[in-house]
PDB file of C-alpha atoms in Angstrom:
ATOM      1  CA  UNK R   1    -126.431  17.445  55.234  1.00 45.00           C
ATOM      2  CA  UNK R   2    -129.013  17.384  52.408  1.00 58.00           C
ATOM      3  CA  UNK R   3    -127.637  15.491  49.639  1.00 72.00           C
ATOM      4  CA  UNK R   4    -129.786  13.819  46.667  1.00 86.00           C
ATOM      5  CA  UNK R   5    -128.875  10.534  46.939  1.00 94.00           C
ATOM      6  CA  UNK R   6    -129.703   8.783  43.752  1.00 97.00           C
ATOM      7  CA  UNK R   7    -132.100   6.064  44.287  1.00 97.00           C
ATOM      8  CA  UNK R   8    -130.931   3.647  40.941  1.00 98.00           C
ATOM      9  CA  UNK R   9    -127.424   1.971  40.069  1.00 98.00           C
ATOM     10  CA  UNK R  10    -126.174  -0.517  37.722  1.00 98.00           C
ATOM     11  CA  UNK R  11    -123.995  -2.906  39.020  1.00 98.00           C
ATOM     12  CA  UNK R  12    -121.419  -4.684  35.451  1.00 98.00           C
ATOM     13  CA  UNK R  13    -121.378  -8.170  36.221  1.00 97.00           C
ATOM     14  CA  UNK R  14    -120.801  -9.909  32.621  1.00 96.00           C
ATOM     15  CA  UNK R  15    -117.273  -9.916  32.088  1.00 93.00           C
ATOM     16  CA  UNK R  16    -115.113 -13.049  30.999  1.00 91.00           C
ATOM     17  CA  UNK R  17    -112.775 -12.140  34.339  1.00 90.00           C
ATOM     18  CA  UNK R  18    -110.108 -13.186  32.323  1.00 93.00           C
ATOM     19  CA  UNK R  19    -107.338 -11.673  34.460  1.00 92.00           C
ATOM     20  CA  UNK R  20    -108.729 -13.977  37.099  1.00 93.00           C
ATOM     21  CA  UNK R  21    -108.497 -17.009  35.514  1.00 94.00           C
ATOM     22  CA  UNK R  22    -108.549 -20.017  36.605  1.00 93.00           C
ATOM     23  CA  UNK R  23    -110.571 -18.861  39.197  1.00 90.00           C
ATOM     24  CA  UNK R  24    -113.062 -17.003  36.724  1.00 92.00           C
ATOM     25  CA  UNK R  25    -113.479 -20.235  34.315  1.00 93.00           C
ATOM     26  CA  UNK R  26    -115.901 -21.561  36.474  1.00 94.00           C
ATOM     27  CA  UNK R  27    -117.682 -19.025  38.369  1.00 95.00           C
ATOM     28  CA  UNK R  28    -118.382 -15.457  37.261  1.00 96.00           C
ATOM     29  CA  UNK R  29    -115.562 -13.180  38.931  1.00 96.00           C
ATOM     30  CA  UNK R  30    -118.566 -10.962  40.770  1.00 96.00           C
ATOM     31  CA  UNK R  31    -119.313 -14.522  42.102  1.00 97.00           C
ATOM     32  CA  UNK R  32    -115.874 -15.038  43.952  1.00 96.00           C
ATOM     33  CA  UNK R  33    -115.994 -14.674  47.407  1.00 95.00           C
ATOM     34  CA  UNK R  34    -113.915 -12.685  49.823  1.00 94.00           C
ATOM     35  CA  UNK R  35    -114.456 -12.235  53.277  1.00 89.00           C
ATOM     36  CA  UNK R  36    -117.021 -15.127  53.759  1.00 90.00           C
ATOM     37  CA  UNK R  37    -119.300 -13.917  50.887  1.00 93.00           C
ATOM     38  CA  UNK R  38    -119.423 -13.034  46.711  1.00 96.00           C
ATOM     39  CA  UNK R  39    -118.231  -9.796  45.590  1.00 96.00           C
ATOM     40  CA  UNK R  40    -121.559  -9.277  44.397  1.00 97.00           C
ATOM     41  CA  UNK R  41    -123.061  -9.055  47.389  1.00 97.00           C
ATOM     42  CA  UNK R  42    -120.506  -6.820  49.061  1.00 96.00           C
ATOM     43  CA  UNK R  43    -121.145  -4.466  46.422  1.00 97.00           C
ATOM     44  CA  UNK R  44    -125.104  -4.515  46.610  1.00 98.00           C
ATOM     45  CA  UNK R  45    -124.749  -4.525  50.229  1.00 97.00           C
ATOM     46  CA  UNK R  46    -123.026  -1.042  50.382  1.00 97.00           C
ATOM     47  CA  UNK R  47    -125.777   0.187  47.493  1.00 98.00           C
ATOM     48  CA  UNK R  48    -128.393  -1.215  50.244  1.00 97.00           C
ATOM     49  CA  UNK R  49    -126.335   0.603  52.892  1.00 96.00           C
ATOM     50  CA  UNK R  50    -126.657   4.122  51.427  1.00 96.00           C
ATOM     51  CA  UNK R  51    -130.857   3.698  50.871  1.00 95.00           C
ATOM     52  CA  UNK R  52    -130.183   2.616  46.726  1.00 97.00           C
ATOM     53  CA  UNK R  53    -133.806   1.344  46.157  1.00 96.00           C
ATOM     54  CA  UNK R  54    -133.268  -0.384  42.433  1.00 97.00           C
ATOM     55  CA  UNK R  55    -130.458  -1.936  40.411  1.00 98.00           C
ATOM     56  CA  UNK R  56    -129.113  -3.545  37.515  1.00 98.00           C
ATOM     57  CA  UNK R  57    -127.098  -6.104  36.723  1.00 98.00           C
ATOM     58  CA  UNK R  58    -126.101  -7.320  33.294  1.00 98.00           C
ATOM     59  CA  UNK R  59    -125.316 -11.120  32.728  1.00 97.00           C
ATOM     60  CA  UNK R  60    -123.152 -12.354  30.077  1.00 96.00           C
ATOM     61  CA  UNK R  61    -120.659 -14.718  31.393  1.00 95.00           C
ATOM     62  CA  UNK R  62    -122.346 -17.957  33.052  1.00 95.00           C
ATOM     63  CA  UNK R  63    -125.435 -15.875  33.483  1.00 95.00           C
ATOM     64  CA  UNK R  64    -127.064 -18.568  35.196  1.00 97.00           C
ATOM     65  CA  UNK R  65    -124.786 -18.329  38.169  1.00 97.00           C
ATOM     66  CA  UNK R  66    -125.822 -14.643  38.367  1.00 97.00           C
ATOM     67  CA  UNK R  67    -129.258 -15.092  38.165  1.00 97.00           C
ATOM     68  CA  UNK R  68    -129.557 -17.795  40.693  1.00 97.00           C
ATOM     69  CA  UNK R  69    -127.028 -15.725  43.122  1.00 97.00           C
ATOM     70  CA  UNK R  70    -129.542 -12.829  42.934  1.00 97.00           C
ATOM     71  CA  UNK R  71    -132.616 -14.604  43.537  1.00 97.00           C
ATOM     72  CA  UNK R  72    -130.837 -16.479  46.624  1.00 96.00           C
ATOM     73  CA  UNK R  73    -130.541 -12.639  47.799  1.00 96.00           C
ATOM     74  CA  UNK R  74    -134.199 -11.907  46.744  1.00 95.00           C
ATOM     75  CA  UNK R  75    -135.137 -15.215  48.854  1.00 95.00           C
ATOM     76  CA  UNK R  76    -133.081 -14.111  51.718  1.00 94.00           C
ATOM     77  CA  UNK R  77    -135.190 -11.259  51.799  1.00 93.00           C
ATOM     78  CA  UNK R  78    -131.740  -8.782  51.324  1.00 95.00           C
ATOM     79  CA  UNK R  79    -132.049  -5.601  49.334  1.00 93.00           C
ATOM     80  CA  UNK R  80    -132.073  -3.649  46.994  1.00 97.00           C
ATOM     81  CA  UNK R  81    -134.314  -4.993  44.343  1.00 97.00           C
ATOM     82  CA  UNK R  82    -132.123  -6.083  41.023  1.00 97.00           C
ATOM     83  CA  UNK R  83    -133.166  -6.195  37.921  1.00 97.00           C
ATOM     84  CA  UNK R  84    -131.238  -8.331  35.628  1.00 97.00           C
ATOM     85  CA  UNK R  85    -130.118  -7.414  32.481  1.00 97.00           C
ATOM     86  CA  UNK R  86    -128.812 -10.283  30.041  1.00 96.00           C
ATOM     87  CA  UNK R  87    -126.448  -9.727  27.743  1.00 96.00           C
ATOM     88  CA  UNK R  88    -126.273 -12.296  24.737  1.00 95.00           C
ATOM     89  CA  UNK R  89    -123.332 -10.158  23.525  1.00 95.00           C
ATOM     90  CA  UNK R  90    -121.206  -7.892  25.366  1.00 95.00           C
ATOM     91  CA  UNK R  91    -121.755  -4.617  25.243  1.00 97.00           C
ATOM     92  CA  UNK R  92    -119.087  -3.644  27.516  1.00 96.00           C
ATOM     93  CA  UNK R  93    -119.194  -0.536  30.340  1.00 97.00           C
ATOM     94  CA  UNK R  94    -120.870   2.108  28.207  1.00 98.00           C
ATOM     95  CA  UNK R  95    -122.908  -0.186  26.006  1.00 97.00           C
ATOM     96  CA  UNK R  96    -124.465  -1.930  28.649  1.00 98.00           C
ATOM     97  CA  UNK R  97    -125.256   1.504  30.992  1.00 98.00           C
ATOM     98  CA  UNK R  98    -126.659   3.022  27.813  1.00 98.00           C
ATOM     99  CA  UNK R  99    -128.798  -0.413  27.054  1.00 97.00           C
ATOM    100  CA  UNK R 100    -130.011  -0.387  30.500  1.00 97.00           C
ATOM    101  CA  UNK R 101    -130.709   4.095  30.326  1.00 97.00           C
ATOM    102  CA  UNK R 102    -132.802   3.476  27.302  1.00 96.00           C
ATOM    103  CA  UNK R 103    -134.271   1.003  28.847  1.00 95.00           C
ATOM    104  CA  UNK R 104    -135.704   3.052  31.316  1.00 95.00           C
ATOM    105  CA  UNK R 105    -134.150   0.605  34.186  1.00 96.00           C
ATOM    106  CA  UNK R 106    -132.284   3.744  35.641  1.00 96.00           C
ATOM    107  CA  UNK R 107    -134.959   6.712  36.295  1.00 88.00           C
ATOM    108  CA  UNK R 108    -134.127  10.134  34.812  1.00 93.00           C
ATOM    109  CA  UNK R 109    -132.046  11.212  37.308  1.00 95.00           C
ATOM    110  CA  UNK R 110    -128.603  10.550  38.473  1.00 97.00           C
ATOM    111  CA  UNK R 111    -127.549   7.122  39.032  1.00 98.00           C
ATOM    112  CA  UNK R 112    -124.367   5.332  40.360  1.00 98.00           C
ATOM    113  CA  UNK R 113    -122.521   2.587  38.386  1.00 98.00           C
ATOM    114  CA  UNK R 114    -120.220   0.331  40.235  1.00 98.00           C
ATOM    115  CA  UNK R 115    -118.304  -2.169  38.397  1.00 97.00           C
ATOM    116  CA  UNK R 116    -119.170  -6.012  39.464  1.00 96.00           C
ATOM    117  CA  UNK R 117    -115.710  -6.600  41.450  1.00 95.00           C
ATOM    118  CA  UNK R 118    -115.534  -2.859  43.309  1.00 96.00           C
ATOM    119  CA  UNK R 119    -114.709  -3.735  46.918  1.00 95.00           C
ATOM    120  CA  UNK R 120    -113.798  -1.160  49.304  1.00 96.00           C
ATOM    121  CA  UNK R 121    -113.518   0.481  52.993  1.00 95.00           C
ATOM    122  CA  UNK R 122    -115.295   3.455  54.082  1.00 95.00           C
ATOM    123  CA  UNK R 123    -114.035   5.845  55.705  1.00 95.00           C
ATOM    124  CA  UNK R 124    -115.657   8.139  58.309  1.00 95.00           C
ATOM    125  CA  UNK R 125    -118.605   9.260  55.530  1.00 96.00           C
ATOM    126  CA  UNK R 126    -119.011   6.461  52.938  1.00 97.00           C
ATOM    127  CA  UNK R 127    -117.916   6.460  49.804  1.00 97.00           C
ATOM    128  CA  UNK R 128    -121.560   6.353  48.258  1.00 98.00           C
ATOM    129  CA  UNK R 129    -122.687   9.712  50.348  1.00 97.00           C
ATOM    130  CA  UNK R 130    -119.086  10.965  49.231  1.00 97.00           C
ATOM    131  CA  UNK R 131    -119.548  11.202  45.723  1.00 97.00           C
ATOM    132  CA  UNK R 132    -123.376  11.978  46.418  1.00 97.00           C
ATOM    133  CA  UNK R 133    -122.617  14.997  47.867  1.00 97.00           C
ATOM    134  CA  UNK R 134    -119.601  16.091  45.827  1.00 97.00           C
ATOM    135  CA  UNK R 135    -121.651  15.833  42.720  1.00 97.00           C
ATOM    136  CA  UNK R 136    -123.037  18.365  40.485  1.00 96.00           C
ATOM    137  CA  UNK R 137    -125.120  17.287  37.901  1.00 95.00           C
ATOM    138  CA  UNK R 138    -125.272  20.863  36.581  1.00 95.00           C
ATOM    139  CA  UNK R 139    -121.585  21.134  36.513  1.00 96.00           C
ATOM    140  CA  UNK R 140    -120.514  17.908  35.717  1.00 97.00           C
ATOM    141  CA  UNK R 141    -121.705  14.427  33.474  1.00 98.00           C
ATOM    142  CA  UNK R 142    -119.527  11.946  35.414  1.00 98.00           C
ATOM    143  CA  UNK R 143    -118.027  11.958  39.323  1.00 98.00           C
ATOM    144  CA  UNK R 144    -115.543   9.771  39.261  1.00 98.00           C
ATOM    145  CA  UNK R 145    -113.811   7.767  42.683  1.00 98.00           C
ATOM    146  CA  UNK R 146    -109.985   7.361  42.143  1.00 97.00           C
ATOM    147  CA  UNK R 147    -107.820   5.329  44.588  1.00 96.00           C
ATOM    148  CA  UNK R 148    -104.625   6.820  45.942  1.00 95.00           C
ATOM    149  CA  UNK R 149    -101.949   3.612  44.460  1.00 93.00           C
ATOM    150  CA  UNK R 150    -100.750   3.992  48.345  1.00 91.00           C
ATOM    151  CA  UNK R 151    -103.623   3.013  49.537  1.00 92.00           C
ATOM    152  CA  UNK R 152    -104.521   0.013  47.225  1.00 92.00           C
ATOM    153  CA  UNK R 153    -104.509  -3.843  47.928  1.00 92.00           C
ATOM    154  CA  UNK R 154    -103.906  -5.724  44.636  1.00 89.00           C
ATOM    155  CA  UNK R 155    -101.927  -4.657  42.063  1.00 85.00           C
ATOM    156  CA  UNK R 156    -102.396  -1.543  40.273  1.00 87.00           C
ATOM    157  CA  UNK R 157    -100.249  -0.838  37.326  1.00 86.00           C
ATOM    158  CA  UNK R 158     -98.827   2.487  36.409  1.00 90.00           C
ATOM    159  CA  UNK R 159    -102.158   4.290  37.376  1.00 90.00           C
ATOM    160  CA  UNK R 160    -105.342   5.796  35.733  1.00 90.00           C
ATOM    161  CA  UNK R 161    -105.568   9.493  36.407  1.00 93.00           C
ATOM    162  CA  UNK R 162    -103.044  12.683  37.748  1.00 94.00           C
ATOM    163  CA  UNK R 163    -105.260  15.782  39.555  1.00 94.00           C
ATOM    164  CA  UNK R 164    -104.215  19.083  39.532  1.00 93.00           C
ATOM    165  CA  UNK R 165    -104.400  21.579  42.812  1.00 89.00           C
ATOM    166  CA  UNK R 166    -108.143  22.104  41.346  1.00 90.00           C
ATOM    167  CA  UNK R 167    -108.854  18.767  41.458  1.00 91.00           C
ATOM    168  CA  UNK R 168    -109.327  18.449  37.583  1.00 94.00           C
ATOM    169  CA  UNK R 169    -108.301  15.185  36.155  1.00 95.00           C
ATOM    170  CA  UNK R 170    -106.029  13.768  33.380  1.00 94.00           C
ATOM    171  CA  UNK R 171    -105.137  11.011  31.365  1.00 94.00           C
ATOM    172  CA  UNK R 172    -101.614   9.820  31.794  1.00 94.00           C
ATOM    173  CA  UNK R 173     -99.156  11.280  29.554  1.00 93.00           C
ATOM    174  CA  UNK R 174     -96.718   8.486  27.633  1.00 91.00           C
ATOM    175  CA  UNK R 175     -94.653   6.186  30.295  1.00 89.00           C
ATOM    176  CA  UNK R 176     -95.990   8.692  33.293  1.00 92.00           C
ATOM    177  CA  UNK R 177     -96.889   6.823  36.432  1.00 93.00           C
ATOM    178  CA  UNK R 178     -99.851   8.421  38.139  1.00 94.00           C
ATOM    179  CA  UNK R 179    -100.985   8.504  41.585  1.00 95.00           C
ATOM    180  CA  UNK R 180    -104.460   7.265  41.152  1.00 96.00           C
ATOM    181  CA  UNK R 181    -106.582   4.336  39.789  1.00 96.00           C
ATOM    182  CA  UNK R 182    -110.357   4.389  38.964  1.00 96.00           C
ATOM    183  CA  UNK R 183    -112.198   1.943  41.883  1.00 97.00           C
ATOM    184  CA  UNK R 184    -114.896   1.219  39.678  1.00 97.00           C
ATOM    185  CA  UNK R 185    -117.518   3.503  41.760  1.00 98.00           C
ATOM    186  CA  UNK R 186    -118.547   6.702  39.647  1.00 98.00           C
ATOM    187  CA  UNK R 187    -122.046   8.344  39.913  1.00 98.00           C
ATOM    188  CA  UNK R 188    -123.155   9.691  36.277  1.00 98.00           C
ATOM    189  CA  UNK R 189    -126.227  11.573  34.778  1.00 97.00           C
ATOM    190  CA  UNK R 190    -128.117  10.305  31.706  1.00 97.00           C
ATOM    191  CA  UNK R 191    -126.987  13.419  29.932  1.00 97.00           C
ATOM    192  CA  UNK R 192    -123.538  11.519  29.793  1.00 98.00           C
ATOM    193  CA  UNK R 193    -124.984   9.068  27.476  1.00 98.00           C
ATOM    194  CA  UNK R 194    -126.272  12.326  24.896  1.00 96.00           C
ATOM    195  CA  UNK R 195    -125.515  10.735  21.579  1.00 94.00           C
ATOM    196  CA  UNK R 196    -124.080   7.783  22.469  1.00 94.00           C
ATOM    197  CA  UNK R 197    -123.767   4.799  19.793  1.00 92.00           C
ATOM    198  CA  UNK R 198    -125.592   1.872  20.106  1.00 91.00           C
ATOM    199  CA  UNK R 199    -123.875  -1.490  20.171  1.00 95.00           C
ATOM    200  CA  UNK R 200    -120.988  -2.303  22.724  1.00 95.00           C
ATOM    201  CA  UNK R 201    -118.483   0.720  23.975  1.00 97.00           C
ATOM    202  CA  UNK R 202    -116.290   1.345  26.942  1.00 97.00           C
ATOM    203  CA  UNK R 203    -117.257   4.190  29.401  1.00 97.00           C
ATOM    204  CA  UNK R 204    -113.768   5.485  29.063  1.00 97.00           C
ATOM    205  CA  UNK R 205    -115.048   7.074  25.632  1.00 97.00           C
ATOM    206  CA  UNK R 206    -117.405   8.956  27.415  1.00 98.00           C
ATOM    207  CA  UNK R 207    -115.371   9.792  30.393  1.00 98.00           C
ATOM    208  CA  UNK R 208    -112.908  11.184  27.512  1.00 96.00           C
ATOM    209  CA  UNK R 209    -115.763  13.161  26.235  1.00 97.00           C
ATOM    210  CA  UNK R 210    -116.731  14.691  29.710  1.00 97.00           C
ATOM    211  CA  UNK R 211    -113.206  15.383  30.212  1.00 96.00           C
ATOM    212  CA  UNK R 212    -112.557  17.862  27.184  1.00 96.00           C
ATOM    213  CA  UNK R 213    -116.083  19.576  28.446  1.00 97.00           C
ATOM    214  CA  UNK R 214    -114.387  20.124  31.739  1.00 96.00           C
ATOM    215  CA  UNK R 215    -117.234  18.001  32.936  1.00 97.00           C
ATOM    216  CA  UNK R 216    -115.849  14.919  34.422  1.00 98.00           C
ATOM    217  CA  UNK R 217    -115.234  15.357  38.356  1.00 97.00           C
ATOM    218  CA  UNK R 218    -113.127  13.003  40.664  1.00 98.00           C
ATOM    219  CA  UNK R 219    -112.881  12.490  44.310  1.00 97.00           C
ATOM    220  CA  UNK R 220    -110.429  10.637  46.231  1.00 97.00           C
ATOM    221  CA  UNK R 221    -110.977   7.611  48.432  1.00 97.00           C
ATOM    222  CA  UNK R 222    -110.279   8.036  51.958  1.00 96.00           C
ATOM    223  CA  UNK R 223    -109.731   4.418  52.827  1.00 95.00           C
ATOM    224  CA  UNK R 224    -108.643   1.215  51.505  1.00 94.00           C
ATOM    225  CA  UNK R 225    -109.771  -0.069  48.710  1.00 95.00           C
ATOM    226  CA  UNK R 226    -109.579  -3.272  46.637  1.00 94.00           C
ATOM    227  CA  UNK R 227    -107.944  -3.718  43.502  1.00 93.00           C
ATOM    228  CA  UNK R 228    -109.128  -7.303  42.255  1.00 94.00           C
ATOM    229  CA  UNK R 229    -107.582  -8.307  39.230  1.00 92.00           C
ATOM    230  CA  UNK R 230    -105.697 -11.524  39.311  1.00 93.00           C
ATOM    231  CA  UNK R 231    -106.192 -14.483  41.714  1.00 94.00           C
ATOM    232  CA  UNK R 232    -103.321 -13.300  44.400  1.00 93.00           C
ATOM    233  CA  UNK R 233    -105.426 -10.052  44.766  1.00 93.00           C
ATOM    234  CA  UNK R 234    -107.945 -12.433  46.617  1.00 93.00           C
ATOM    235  CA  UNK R 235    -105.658 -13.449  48.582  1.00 92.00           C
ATOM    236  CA  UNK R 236    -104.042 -10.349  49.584  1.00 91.00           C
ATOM    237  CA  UNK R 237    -108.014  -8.816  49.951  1.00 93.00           C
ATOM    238  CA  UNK R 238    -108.477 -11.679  52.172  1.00 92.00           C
ATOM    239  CA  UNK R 239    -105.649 -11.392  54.261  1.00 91.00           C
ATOM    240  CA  UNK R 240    -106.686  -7.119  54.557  1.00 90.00           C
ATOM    241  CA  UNK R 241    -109.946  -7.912  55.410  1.00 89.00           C
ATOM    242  CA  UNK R 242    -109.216 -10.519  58.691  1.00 81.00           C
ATOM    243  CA  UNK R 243    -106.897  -7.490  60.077  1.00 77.00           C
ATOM    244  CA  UNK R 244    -108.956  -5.304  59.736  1.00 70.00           C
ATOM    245  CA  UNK R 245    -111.910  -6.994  61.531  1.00 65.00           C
ATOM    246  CA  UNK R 246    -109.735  -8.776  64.005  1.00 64.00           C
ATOM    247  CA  UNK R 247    -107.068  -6.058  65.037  1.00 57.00           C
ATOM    248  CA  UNK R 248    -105.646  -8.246  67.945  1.00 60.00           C
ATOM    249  CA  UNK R 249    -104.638 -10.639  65.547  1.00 52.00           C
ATOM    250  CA  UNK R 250    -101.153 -11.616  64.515  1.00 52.00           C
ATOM    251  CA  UNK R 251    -101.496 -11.460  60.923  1.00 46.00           C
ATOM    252  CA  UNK R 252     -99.668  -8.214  59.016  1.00 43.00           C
ATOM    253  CA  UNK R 253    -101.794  -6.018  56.274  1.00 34.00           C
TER     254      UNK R 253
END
């Protein structure tokens, strides 16, 4: 299957994590570990995994503790290369992609943007390859990767996004309950960022934007996936995670 896997990410590591606290207060969330080793590097590990050659990662919170966790991985001889971004102020989702686009950290073509706590389980083509191959740059600004809530480890809320039978997406409609949640794994083109405003925004403004084009795609997840918001979602990740690899074991999903 010939599909144009994009060769750049960016990976949003500078959050306060303050959902996570007290956990957060003294490491970056990215930084937590689960399953033996920090979220970070699961999540540059499965960039590594699918041939992603550059990244970047912004820094805001403790951005020490990022920068000496990526050059442990640069010592360690573990891919990809990062490049770190720091970020004195936040500039939140959008802000910081755009930053990093003008930049010119993130090539001219497509690119995939995972958010700094995006854990999840492939199925039998990974996610990454997934939304390479579903996506249409000429077509479509944004591909987004929604989680079925039935599917989800952590707690999830009320949901993110319905999909109608043509798989075109929509924001919740007042006190609806939707089926899916955003996973934090979306693969974008710069043309996305056309016009966008300097200074700190949320991608959900351009996601919005997409969405009234008819340009903003979604595929579904076809595994578990990991919704880590508050400290308990560790735990439960953790407890997912040691079934999973030991199926013999006695301990229930």
């Amino acid at each position: 299957m010939g599909v144009n896997m994009p060769r750049t990410a960016m990976v949003f590591a500078a959050g306060m994590g303050r959902r996570m606290r007290p956990l957060s207060e003294s490491v970056p969330k990215p930084l937590l570990r689960v399953a033996g080793q920090p979220i970070l590097d699961h999540v540059l590990d499965r960039l590594e995994a699918c041939d992603v050659q550059q990244v970047v990662v912004n820094a805001h919170w403790r951005p020490d503790d990022i920068h000496a966790a990526l050059a442990a991985r640069r010592k360690a001889g573990l891919g990809p290369l990062t490049i770190e971004q720091p970020e004195p102020a936040l500039l939140e989702t959008g802000g910081s992609a755009a930053a990093a686009l003008r930049a010119g950290r993130l090539g001219p073509g497509p690119f995939f943007l995972l958010n700094g706590d995006a854990m999840w389980l492939n199925g039998p083509v990974p996610a990454l390859r997934r939304l390479a191959a579903a996506f249409d740059p000429d077509r479509m600004d944004a591909m987004l990767l929604l989680g079925p809530m039935t599917r989800a480890v952590g707690e999830v809320g009320n949901g993110d996004f319905a999909v109608n039978a043509h798989g075109v997406p929509r924001r919740p409609r007042a006190g609806e309950i939707t089926p899916y949640v955003f996973t934090g794994v979306q693969i974008v083109s710069p043309a996305l960022f056309d016009g966008a405003p300097e200074g700190g925004f949320s991608m959900n403004r351009l996601w919005d934007r997409a969405m009234e084009a008819g340009r903003l795609g979604v595929i579904v997840h076809d595994s578990l996936w990991f919704h880590l918001s508050r400290p308990a979602d560790i735990n439960a990740a953790e407890r997912v995670l040691h079934s999973a690899l030991n199926p013999d074991s006695d301990n229930d999903i």
